[in-house]
Coordinates of C-alpha atoms in Angstrom, one line a residue:
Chain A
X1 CA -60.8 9.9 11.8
X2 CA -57.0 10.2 11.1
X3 CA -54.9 8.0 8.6
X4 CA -54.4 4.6 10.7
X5 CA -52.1 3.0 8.3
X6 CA -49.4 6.2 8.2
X7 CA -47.9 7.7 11.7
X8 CA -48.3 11.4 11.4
X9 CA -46.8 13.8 13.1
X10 CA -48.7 15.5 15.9
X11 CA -50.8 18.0 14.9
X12 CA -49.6 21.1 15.8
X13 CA -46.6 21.5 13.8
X14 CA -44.5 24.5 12.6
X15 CA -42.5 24.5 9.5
X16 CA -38.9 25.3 10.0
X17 CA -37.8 28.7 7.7
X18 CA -35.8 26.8 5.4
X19 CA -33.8 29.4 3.3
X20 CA -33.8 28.7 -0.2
X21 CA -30.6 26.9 -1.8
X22 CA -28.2 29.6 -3.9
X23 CA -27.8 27.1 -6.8
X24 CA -24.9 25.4 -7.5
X25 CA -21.3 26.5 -6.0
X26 CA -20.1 27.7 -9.2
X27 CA -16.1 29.3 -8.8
X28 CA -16.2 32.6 -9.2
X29 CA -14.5 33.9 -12.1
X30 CA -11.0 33.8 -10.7
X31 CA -8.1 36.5 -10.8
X32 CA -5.5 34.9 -13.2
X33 CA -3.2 35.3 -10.9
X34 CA -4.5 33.5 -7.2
X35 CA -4.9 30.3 -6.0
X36 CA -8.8 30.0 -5.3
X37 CA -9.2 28.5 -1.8
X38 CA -9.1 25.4 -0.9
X39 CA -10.4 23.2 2.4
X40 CA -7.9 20.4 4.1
X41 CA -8.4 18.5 6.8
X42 CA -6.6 15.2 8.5
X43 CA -7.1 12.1 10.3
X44 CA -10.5 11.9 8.6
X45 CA -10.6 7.6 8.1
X46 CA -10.4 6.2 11.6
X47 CA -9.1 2.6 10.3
X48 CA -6.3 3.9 8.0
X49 CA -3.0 4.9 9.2
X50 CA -3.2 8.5 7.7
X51 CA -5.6 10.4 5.7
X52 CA -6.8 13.7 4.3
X53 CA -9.2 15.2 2.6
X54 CA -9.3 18.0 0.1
X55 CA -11.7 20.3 -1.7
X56 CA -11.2 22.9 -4.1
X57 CA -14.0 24.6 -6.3
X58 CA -15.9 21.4 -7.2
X59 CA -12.5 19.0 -7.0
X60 CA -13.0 16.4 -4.4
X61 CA -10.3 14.1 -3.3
X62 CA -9.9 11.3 -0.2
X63 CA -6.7 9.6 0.4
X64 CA -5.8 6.9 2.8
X65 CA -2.6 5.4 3.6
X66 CA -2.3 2.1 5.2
X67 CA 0.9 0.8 6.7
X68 CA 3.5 0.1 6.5
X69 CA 2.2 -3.5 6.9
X70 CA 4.2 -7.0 6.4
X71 CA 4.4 -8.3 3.0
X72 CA 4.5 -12.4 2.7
X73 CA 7.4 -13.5 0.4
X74 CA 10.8 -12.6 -0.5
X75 CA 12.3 -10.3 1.8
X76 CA 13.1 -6.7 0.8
X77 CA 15.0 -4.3 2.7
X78 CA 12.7 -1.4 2.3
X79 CA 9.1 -0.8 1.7
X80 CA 7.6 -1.0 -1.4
X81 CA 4.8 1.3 -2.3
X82 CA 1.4 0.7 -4.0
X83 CA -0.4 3.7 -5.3
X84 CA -4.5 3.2 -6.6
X85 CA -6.5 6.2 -7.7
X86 CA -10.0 5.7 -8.0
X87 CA -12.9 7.9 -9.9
X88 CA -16.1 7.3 -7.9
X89 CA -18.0 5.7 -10.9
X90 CA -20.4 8.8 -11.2
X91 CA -17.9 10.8 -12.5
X92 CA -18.5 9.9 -16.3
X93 CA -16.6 10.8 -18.8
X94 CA -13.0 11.0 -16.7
X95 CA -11.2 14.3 -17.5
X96 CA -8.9 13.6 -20.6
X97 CA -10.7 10.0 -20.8
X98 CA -11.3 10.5 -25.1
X99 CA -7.6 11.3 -24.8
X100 CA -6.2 8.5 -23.0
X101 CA -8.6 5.9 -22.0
X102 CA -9.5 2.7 -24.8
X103 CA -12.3 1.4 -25.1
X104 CA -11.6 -2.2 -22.9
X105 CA -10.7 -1.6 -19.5
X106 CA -7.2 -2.5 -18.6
X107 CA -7.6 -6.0 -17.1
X108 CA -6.2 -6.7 -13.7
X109 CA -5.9 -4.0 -11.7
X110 CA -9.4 -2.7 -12.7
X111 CA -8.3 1.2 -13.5
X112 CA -8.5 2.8 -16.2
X113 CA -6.2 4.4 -18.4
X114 CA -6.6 8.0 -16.8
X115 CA -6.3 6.2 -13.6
X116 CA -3.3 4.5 -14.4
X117 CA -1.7 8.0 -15.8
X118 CA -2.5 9.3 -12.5
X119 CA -1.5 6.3 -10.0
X120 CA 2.1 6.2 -12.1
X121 CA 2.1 10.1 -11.5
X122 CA 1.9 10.1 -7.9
X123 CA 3.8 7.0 -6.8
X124 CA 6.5 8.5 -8.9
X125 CA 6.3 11.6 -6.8
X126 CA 6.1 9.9 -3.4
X127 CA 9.1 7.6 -3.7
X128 CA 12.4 9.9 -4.0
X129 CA 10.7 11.9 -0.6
X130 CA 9.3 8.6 1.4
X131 CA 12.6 7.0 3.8
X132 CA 11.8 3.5 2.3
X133 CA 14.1 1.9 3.9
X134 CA 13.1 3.1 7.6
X135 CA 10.6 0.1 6.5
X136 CA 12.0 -3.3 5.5
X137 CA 9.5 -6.4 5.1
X138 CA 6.6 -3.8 4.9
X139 CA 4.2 -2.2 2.0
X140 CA 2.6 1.4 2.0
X141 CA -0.4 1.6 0.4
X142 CA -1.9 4.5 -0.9
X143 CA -5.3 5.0 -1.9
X144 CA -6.6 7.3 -3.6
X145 CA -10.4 8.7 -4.1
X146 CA -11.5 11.2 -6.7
X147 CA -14.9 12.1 -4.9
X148 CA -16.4 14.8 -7.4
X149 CA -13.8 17.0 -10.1
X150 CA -14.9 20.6 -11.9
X151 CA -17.2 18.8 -14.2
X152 CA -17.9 22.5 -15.9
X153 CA -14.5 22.4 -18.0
X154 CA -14.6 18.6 -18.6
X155 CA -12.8 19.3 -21.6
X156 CA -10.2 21.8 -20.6
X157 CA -7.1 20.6 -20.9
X158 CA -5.6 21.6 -17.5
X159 CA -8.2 20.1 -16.0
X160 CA -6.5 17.0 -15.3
X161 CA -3.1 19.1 -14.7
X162 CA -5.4 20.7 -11.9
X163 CA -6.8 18.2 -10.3
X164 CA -3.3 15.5 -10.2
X165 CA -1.6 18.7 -8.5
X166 CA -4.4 18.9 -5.5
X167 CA -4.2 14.4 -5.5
X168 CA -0.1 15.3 -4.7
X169 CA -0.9 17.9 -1.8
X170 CA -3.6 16.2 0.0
X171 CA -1.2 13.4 -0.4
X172 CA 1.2 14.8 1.4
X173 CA -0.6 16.1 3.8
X174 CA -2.3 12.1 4.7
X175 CA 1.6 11.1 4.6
X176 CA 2.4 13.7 7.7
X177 CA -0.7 12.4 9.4
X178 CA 0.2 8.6 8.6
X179 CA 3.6 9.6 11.0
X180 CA 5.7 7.9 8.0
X181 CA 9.1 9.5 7.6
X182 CA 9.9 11.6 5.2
X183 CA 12.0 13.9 3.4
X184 CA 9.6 17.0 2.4
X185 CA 5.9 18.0 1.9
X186 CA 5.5 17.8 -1.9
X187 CA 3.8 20.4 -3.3
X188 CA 3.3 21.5 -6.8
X189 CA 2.0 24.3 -8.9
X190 CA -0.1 23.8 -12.7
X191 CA -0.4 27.1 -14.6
X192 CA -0.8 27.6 -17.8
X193 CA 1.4 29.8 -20.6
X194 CA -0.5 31.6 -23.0
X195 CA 1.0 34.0 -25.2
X196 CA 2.5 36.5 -22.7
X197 CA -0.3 35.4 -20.1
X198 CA 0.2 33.0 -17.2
X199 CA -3.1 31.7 -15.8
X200 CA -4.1 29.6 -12.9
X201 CA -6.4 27.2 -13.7
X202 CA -7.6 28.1 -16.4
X203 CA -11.6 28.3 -17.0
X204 CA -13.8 27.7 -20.3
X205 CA -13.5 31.1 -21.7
X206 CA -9.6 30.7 -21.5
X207 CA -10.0 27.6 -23.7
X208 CA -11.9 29.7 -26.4
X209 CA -9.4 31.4 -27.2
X210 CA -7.1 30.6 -30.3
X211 CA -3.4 31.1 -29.3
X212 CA -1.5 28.2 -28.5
X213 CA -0.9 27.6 -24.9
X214 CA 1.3 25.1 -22.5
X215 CA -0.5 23.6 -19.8
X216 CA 2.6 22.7 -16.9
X217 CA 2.3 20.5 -14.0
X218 CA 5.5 20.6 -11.9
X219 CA 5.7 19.2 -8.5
X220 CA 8.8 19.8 -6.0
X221 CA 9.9 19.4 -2.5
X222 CA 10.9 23.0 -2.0
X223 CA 12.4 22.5 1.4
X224 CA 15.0 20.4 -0.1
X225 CA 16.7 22.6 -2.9
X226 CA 13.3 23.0 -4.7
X227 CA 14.1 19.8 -6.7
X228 CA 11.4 18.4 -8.8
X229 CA 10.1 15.5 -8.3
X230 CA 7.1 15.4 -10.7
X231 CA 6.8 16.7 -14.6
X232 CA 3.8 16.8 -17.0
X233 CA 3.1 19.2 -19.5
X234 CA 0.5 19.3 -21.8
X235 CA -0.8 21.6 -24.5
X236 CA -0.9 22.6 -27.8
X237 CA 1.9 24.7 -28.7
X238 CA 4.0 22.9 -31.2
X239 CA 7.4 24.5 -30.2
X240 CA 8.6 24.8 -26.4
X241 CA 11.3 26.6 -25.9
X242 CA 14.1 27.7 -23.0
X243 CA 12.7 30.6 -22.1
X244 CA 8.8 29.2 -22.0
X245 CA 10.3 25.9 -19.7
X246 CA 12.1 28.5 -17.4
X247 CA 9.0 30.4 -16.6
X248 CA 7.0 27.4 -16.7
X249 CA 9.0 26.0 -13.8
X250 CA 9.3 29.6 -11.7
X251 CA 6.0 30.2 -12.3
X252 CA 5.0 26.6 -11.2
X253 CA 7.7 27.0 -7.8
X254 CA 6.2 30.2 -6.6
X255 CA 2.7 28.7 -6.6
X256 CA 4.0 25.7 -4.7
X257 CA 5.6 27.9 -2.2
X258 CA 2.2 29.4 -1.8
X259 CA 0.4 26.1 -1.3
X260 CA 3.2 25.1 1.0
X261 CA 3.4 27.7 3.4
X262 CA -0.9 27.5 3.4
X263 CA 0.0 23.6 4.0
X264 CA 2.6 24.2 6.8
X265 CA 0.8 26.5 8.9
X266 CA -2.0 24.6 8.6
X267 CA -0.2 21.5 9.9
X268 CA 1.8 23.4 12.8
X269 CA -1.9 24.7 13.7
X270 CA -3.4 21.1 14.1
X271 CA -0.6 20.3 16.1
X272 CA -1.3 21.8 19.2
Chain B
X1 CA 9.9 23.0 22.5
X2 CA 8.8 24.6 18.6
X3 CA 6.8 22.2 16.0
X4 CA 8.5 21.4 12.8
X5 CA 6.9 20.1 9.7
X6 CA 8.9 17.2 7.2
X7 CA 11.5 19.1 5.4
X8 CA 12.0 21.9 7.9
X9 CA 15.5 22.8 8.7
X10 CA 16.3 21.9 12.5
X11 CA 20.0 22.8 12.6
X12 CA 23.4 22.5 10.3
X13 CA 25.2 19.0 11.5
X14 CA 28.4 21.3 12.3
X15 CA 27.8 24.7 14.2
X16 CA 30.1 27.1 16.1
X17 CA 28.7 28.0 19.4
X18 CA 28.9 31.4 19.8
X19 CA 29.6 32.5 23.0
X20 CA 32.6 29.5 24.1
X21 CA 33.6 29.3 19.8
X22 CA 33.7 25.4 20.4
X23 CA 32.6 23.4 17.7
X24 CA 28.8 22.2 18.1
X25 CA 28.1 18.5 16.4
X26 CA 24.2 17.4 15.7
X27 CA 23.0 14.0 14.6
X28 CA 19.9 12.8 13.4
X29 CA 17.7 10.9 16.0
X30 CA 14.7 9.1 15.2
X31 CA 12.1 11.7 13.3
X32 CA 15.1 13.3 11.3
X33 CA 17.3 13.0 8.7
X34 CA 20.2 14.9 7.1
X35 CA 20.0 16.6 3.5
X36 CA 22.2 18.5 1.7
X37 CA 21.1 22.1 1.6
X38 CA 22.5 23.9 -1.7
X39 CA 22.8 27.9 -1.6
X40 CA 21.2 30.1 -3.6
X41 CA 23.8 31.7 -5.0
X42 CA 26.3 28.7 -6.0
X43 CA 24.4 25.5 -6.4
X44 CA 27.5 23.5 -6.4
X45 CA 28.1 23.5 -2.4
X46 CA 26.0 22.0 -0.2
X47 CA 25.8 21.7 3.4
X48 CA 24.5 18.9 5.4
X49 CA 21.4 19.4 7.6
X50 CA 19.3 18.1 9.8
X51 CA 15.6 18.4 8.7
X52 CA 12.7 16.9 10.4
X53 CA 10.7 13.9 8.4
X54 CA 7.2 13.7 10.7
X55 CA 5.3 16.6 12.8
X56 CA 6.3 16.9 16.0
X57 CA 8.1 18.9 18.4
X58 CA 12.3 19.3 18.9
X59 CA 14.0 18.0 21.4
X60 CA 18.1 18.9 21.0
X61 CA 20.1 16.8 23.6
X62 CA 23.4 16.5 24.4
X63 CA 25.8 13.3 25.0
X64 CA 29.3 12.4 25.9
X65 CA 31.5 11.4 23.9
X66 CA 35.1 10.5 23.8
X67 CA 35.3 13.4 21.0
X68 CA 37.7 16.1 22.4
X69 CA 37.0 18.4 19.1
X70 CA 33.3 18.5 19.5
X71 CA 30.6 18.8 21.3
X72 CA 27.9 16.3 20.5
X73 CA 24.3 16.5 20.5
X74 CA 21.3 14.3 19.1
X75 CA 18.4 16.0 17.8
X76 CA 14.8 14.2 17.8
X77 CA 11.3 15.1 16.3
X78 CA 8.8 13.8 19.1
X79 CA 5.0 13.1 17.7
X80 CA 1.9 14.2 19.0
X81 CA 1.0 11.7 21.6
X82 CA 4.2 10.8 22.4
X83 CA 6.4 12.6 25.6
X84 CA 10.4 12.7 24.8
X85 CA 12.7 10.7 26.8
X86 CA 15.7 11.0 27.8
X87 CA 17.7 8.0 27.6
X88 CA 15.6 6.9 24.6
X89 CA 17.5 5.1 21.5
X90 CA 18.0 6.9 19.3
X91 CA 18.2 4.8 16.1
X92 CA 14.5 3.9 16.9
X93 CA 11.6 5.4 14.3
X94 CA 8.8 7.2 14.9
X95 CA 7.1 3.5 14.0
X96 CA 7.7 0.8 15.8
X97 CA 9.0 -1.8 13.5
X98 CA 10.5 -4.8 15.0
X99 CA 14.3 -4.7 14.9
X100 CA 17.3 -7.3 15.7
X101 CA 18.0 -7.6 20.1
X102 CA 14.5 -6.2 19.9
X103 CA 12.3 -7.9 22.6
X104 CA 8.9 -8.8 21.8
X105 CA 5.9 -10.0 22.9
X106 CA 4.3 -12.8 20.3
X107 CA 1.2 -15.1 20.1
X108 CA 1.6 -18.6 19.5
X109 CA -0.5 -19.0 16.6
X110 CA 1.2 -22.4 15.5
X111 CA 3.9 -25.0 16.3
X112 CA 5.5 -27.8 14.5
X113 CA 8.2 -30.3 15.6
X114 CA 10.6 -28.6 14.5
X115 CA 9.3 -24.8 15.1
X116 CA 7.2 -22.4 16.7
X117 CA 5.2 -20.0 14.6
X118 CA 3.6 -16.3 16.4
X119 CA 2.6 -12.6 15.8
X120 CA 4.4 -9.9 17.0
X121 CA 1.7 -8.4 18.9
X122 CA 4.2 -5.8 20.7
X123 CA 7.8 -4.2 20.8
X124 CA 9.1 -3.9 24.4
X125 CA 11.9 -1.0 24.9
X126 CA 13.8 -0.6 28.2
X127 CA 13.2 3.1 28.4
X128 CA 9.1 2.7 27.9
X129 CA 9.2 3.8 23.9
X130 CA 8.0 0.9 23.1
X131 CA 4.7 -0.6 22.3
X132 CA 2.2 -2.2 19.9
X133 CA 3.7 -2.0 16.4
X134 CA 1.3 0.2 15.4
X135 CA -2.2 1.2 16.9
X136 CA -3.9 -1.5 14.6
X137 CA -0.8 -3.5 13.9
X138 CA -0.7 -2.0 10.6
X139 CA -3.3 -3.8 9.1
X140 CA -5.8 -0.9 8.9
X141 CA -8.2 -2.1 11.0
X142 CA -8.6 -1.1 14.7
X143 CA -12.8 -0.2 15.4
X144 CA -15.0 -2.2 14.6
X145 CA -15.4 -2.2 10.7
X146 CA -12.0 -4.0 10.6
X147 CA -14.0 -6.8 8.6
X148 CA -14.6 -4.6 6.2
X149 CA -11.1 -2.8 6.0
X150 CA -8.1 -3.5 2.9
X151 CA -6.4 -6.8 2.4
X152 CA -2.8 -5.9 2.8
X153 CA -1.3 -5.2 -1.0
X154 CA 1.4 -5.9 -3.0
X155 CA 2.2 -5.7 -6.6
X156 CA 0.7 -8.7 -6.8
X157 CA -2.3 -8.0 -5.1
X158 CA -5.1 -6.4 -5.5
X159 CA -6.1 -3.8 -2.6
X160 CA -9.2 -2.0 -3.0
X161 CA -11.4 0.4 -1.0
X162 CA -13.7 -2.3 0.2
X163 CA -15.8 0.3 2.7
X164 CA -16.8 2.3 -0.4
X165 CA -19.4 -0.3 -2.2
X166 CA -19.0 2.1 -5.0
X167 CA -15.5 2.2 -6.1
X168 CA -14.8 -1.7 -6.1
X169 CA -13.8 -2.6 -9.2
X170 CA -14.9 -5.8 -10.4
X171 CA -13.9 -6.2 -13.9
X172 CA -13.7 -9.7 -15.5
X173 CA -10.3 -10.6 -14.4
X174 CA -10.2 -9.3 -10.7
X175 CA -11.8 -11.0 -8.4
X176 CA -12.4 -8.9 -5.3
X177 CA -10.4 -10.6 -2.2
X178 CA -12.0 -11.8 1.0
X179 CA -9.4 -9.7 3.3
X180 CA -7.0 -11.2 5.3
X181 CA -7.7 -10.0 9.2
X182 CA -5.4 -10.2 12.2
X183 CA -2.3 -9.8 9.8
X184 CA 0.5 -9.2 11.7
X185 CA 4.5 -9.5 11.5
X186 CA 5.0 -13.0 12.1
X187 CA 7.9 -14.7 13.7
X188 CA 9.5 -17.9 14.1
X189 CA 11.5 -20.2 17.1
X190 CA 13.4 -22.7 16.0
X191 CA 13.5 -25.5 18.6
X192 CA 17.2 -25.0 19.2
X193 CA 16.9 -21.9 20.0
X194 CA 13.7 -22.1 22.5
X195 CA 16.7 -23.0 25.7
X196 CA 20.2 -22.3 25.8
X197 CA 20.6 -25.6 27.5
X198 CA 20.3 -29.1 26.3
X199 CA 19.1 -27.6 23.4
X200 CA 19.1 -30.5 20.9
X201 CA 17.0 -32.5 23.5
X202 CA 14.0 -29.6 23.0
X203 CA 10.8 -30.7 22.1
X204 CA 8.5 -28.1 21.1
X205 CA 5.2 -29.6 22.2
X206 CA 6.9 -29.2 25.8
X207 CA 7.7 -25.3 25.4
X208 CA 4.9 -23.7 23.5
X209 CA 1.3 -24.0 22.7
X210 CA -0.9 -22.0 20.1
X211 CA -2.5 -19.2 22.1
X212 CA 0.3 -18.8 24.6
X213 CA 1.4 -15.2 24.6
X214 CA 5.4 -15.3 25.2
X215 CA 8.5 -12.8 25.2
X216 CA 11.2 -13.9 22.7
X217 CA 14.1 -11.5 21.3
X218 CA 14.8 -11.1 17.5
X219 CA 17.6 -12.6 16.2
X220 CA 17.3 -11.6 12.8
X221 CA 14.5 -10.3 10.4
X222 CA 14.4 -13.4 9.3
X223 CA 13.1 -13.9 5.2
X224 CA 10.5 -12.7 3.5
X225 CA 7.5 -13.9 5.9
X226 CA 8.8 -14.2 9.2
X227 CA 11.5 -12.6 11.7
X228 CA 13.5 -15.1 13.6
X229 CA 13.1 -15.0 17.2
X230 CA 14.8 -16.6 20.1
X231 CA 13.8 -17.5 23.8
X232 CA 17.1 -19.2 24.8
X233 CA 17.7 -16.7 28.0
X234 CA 16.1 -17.1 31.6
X235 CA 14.0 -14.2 31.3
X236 CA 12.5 -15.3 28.3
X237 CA 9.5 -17.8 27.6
X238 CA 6.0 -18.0 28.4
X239 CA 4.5 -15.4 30.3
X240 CA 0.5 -15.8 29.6
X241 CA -0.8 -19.1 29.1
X242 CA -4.1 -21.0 29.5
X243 CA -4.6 -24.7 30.1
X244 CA -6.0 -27.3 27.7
X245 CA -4.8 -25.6 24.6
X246 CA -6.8 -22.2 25.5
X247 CA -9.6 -24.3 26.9
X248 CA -8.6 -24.1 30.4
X249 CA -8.0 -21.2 32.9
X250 CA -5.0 -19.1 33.4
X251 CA -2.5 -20.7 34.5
X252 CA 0.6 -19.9 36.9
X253 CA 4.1 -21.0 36.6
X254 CA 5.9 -22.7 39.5
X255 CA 9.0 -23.8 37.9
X256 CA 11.1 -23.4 34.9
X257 CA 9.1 -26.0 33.0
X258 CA 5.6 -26.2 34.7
X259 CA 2.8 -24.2 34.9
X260 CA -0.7 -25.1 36.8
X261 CA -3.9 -24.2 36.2
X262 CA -5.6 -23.6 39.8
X263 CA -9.2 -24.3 38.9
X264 CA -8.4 -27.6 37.9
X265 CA -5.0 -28.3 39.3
X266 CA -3.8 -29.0 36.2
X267 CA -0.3 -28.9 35.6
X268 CA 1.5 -28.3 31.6
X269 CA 4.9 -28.3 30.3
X270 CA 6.1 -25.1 29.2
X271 CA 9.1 -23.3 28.6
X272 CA 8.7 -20.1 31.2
X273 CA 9.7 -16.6 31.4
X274 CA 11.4 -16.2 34.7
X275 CA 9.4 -17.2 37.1
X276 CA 10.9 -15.7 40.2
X277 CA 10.8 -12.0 39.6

């Protein structure tokens, strides 16, 4: 007499040859020299005007752009732009959060301090390259989700660098999809300056070492006479000099030439 | 017919044609823009050009002008999904935002004494460009989780991901908004400008209901909230409208000013589009 209070599957069943998992996707030690590989796709959110998504190593990121939609009030000529990055609320601690977030929660907006840092980051890259004032009456909203990060170097400093570089890309790359007109495709390029070493993305057993080192986030629009649009530097190195800020932004440039002309081809490939 | 990407170069504004050495002229349709290009070698000069600012195929076309000195073309960056046209506008964006001599279709969504307040539901262009303002009317919510979509934000409210349980934020302060659906630019007719005729002698009730779906041309873009929209013109007015406040059936116009409902044989005051076309 069979189990009457279960439904079981019929009798004759064959287990499917389930292969077993590999273990975790860790990144392969990387040359110190590429740009590991990274996954992008568009028009992933049906409901929002443009969107993208992109993964590298463990980094995870979602962004959807609504509008431009009407704003109620005074009336303004162009657009004005809202910018929100989110953690998902799994990803405890935040990269840099001992750094920069306190201990209450900034009030109205909900973000926290590493948030906020980013947010102010990347609506400061996105407005010299949007054409605001193609818009009048009308707000862009950008919204951004952190989905997973490299949780192995937590504590690295260009962790943070890393990941607000990738946020700026897939940015972009939602802003083409959302059709809103614009000057360039930011891109940007984070490397590190170590003694006579320049290393991209930099993993744990970089960190061990004892030499001081400059972490350098630069964005540009490199269609448009390479100008930058986006600085943060980081690091521990007590003295920065010409030299080190002149290799700092050409070594930053060529990666971002890199990314962009993966980013282009990609979008000229979606096209048809 | 090549794809561009933002940023790409299309052409220089000035160019010298080769083959007849006449001086070529571009400028920027809708989808483009001109920047200043800087060398590499001397970063002081620049030249203008004309770069794309969405995805989408070229189109290069040339116009006549009165210009003896140049020839004259307009360059345009065509979406996916969209076909070029010829005689299209070009001042016109790749998004259809209302603009001034713009006519649009709006829904009566509520009238006073003294004015009429709609949604602009649609941009109307003579060469077909037109169409909805945007797919979802730039709310964010076409399908069917529009319920669930983003209140439209401001910097002085607060927009959050409301489809993702897991990233609302609901600290102490915030509290999370119940969003705002069927958002859309909103307009508004003054009664004198609802006829050209007898115009201080207009009473709204006798033009417009809520509900009634009519063609009006922007005037202005209006303040803050609302663009300012007039119907004083024989081909503007009502063109859908239904009896009893929306209770009733279609109805048909058979004047300027009437329109019956044939079910019921009703007959309303309105202040109709051209009825004889």
């Amino acid at each position: 007499m069979s189990d009457r209070r279960r439904i079981l599957g019929p009798a004759n069943t064959v287990t499917p040859n389930i292969p077993n998992s590999t273990g975790s996707r860790k990144p392969s030690a990387t040359n110190t020299q590429s740009i590991p590989p990274f996954f992008l796709k568009h028009s992933i959110i049906e409901n929002a005007n443009g969107s993208a998504y992109l993964e590298i190593g463990n980094t995870l990121i979602e962004v959807s752009i609504f509008g431009p939609r009407p704003i109620r009030g005074s009336f303004v000529d162009h657009a004005s732009v809202s910018v929100e990055c989110k953690f998902h609320p799994y990803i405890t601690p935040q990269p840099q959060a001992s750094t920069f977030n306190s201990a209450k929660q900034t009030g109205r907006t909900g973000l926290t301090d590493v948030e906020h840092r980013i947010s102010n980051y990347l609506e400061g890259c996105i407005l010299p390259c949007l054409l605001l004032e193609k818009y009048p009456k009308s707000s862009i909203d950008v919204h951004v989700s952190i989905i997973s990060t490299d949780r192995d170097d937590l504590k690295n400093n260009a962790n943070l660098l890393w990941l607000m570089n990738w946020i700026v890309c897939c940015t972009s790359v939602a802003f083409v999809d959302s059709g809103i007109e614009m000057r360039d495709v930011i891109t940007g390029g984070q490397v590190r300056l170590c003694g006579d070493k320049v290393i991209i993305h930099p993993d744990l057993e970089d960190d061990e070492t004892d030499e001081p080192s400059v972490d350098g986030l630069l964005n540009f629009m490199n269609l448009k006479n390479d100008e930058i649009v986006g600085i943060w530097i980081e690091g521990n190195e007590t003295d920065l000099s010409t030299e080190k800020m002149n290799q700092l932004v050409e070594e930053c440039k060529k990666m971002s030439k890199i990314i962009r002309a993966n980013i282009n081809s990609y979008l000229i490939n979606s096209f048809k | 017919m090549s794809v561009v990407v933002p940023g790409q170069y299309i052409t220089p504004v000035y160019k010298l044609d080769e083959s007849s050495q006449r001086p070529l002229k571009f400028s920027p349709g809708r989808g483009t823009t001109i920047s200043d290009i800087t060398t590499d070698t001397n970063t002081t000069k620049s030249i203008p050009v004309i770069t794309s600012t969405i995805l989408g195929t070229v189109h290069i076309k040339q116009i006549d002008t009165d210009d003896k000195e140049f020839t004259t073309s307009i360059v345009t960056v065509v979406p996916k999904g969209q076909t070029f046209i010829e005689e299209s506008a070009d001042t016109e964006t790749s998004i259809n935002l209302p603009k001034e001599n713009d006519v649009v279709l709006i829904r009566i969504t509520r009238i006073s004494p003294k004015q009429v307040f709609g949604e602009i539901i649609s941009v109307e262009r003579a060469n077909g460009s037109g169409g909805n303002i945007l797919a979802d009317s730039g709310v964010g919510a076409n399908g069917s989780t529009a319920h669930a979509s983003m209140p439209p934000g401001s910097a002085t409210t607060i927009t959050q991901h409301a489809f993702n349980q897991s990233t609302i934020a609901s600290s102490s302060t915030t509290a999370i908004q119940v969003p705002d659906i069927g958002e859309n630019f909103r307009g508004v007719i003054r009664s004198q400008d609802i006829r050209s005729t007898e115009r201080d002698k207009v009473k709204v009730i006798e033009s417009y209901r809520p509900g009634d779906i009519v063609r009006a041309v922007i005037i202005s873009l209006g303040d803050g909230s609302n663009y300012y929209l007039s119907t004083a013109r024989n081909d503007l007015g009502v063109v859908f409208a239904k009896s009893e406040n929306g209770a009733g059936e279609l109805m048909y116009p058979i004047d300027w000013e009437h329109m019956i409902d044939i079910k019921t044989g009703e007959i309303e005051m309105r202040k109709n589009a051209n009825p004889f076309v």
